[in-house]
Amino acid sequence: MTPSPVALVLLTAQRHHLEGHPDEGRVSQRWQRRVLSARAASHLVVHVQWDGAEGTPGATFSRGWVHHPDFRAEAGDLPLRATPPDAFAGTGLDAELRRRDVRELELLALPGADVLPATLETARALGYEVRVLDVEEQPSPV
């Protein structure tokens, strides 16, 4: 398998983001197809796990903090712990992407996710070509 210059970054795949979402089943199915497609194309899949404050739905090590059961990191994927709102801040994500020669990012997040703007801004500032994928799987220009 040759490495690909593309990475799919799952920004809101933790339980507290998806469980109970009005479209949980539909979103999960569409995102699973994106993940399978990325893996089939030998793209890197990055699973961002946001550390949360005590007493919040995504508190670190709580049930809501773990990824939704439909999304598990597999061999070749990159699990990444981060502190909101920027997946790059203090995580080594940029170094990991550069080590793998990734130049393009596809960001996958629920609409209105508070972690999307900062991650998007940093990715662009670091020189990555970035596409934001919406729930319907279509790239949206940003």
PDB file of N, CA and C in Angstrom, residues 12 17-18 21 23 26-27 31 108-117 132-136:
ATOM      1  N   THR A  12     -15.777  14.942  15.397  1.00  0.00           N
ATOM      2  CA  THR A  12     -16.859  14.814  16.392  1.00  0.00           C
ATOM      3  C   THR A  12     -17.458  13.410  16.383  1.00  0.00           C
ATOM      4  N   HIS A  17     -20.967  13.457  21.293  1.00  0.00           N
ATOM      5  CA  HIS A  17     -21.376  14.210  20.106  1.00  0.00           C
ATOM      6  C   HIS A  17     -22.508  13.509  19.364  1.00  0.00           C
ATOM      7  N   LEU A  18     -22.404  12.192  19.223  1.00  0.00           N
ATOM      8  CA  LEU A  18     -23.318  11.469  18.338  1.00  0.00           C
ATOM      9  C   LEU A  18     -24.499  10.799  19.020  1.00  0.00           C
ATOM     10  N   HIS A  21     -28.110  12.237  19.104  1.00  0.00           N
ATOM     11  CA  HIS A  21     -28.276  13.227  18.026  1.00  0.00           C
ATOM     12  C   HIS A  21     -29.519  12.826  17.233  1.00  0.00           C
ATOM     13  N   ASP A  23     -30.219  12.713  14.215  1.00  0.00           N
ATOM     14  CA  ASP A  23     -29.915  11.949  13.003  1.00  0.00           C
ATOM     15  C   ASP A  23     -28.761  10.972  13.234  1.00  0.00           C
ATOM     16  N   ARG A  26     -28.364   7.989  10.682  1.00  0.00           N
ATOM     17  CA  ARG A  26     -28.040   8.443   9.326  1.00  0.00           C
ATOM     18  C   ARG A  26     -26.626   8.997   9.261  1.00  0.00           C
ATOM     19  N   VAL A  27     -26.266   9.827  10.246  1.00  0.00           N
ATOM     20  CA  VAL A  27     -24.925  10.404  10.278  1.00  0.00           C
ATOM     21  C   VAL A  27     -23.887   9.293  10.405  1.00  0.00           C
ATOM     22  N   TRP A  31     -20.970   8.560   7.704  1.00  0.00           N
ATOM     23  CA  TRP A  31     -19.573   8.703   8.129  1.00  0.00           C
ATOM     24  C   TRP A  31     -18.824   7.383   8.019  1.00  0.00           C
ATOM     25  N   LEU A 108     -14.252  16.101   9.041  1.00  0.00           N
ATOM     26  CA  LEU A 108     -15.611  15.597   9.185  1.00  0.00           C
ATOM     27  C   LEU A 108     -16.098  15.938  10.585  1.00  0.00           C
ATOM     28  N   ALA A 109     -17.149  16.770  10.657  1.00  0.00           N
ATOM     29  CA  ALA A 109     -17.693  17.196  11.942  1.00  0.00           C
ATOM     30  C   ALA A 109     -19.178  17.467  11.794  1.00  0.00           C
ATOM     31  N   LEU A 110     -19.869  17.395  12.903  1.00  0.00           N
ATOM     32  CA  LEU A 110     -21.277  17.769  12.900  1.00  0.00           C
ATOM     33  C   LEU A 110     -21.395  19.255  12.603  1.00  0.00           C
ATOM     34  N   PRO A 111     -22.460  19.661  11.922  1.00  0.00           N
ATOM     35  CA  PRO A 111     -22.652  21.088  11.645  1.00  0.00           C
ATOM     36  C   PRO A 111     -22.650  21.897  12.936  1.00  0.00           C
ATOM     37  N   GLY A 112     -21.956  23.012  12.905  1.00  0.00           N
ATOM     38  CA  GLY A 112     -21.892  23.892  14.070  1.00  0.00           C
ATOM     39  C   GLY A 112     -20.928  23.449  15.148  1.00  0.00           C
ATOM     40  N   ALA A 113     -20.141  22.410  14.895  1.00  0.00           N
ATOM     41  CA  ALA A 113     -19.197  21.919  15.905  1.00  0.00           C
ATOM     42  C   ALA A 113     -18.208  23.024  16.268  1.00  0.00           C
ATOM     43  N   ASP A 114     -18.042  23.267  17.560  1.00  0.00           N
ATOM     44  CA  ASP A 114     -17.170  24.342  18.008  1.00  0.00           C
ATOM     45  C   ASP A 114     -15.687  24.073  17.754  1.00  0.00           C
ATOM     46  N   VAL A 115     -15.327  22.827  17.467  1.00  0.00           N
ATOM     47  CA  VAL A 115     -13.918  22.486  17.243  1.00  0.00           C
ATOM     48  C   VAL A 115     -13.503  22.664  15.777  1.00  0.00           C
ATOM     49  N   LEU A 116     -14.450  22.856  14.911  1.00  0.00           N
ATOM     50  CA  LEU A 116     -14.135  22.962  13.491  1.00  0.00           C
ATOM     51  C   LEU A 116     -13.402  24.257  13.112  1.00  0.00           C
ATOM     52  N   PRO A 117     -13.858  25.440  13.510  1.00  0.00           N
ATOM     53  CA  PRO A 117     -13.203  26.664  13.044  1.00  0.00           C
ATOM     54  C   PRO A 117     -11.717  26.764  13.399  1.00  0.00           C
ATOM     55  N   VAL A 132     -13.991  20.729   4.091  1.00  0.00           N
ATOM     56  CA  VAL A 132     -14.900  20.373   5.174  1.00  0.00           C
ATOM     57  C   VAL A 132     -16.021  19.553   4.554  1.00  0.00           C
ATOM     58  N   LEU A 133     -16.207  18.355   5.079  1.00  0.00           N
ATOM     59  CA  LEU A 133     -17.262  17.474   4.580  1.00  0.00           C
ATOM     60  C   LEU A 133     -18.481  17.639   5.471  1.00  0.00           C
ATOM     61  N   ASP A 134     -19.635  17.786   4.871  1.00  0.00           N
ATOM     62  CA  ASP A 134     -20.838  17.914   5.680  1.00  0.00           C
ATOM     63  C   ASP A 134     -21.465  16.545   5.893  1.00  0.00           C
ATOM     64  N   VAL A 135     -22.554  16.537   6.623  1.00  0.00           N
ATOM     65  CA  VAL A 135     -23.231  15.290   6.971  1.00  0.00           C
ATOM     66  C   VAL A 135     -23.669  14.528   5.719  1.00  0.00           C
ATOM     67  N   GLU A 136     -23.918  15.250   4.643  1.00  0.00           N
ATOM     68  CA  GLU A 136     -24.355  14.611   3.407  1.00  0.00           C
ATOM     69  C   GLU A 136     -23.185  14.107   2.565  1.00  0.00           C
TER      70      GLU A 136
END
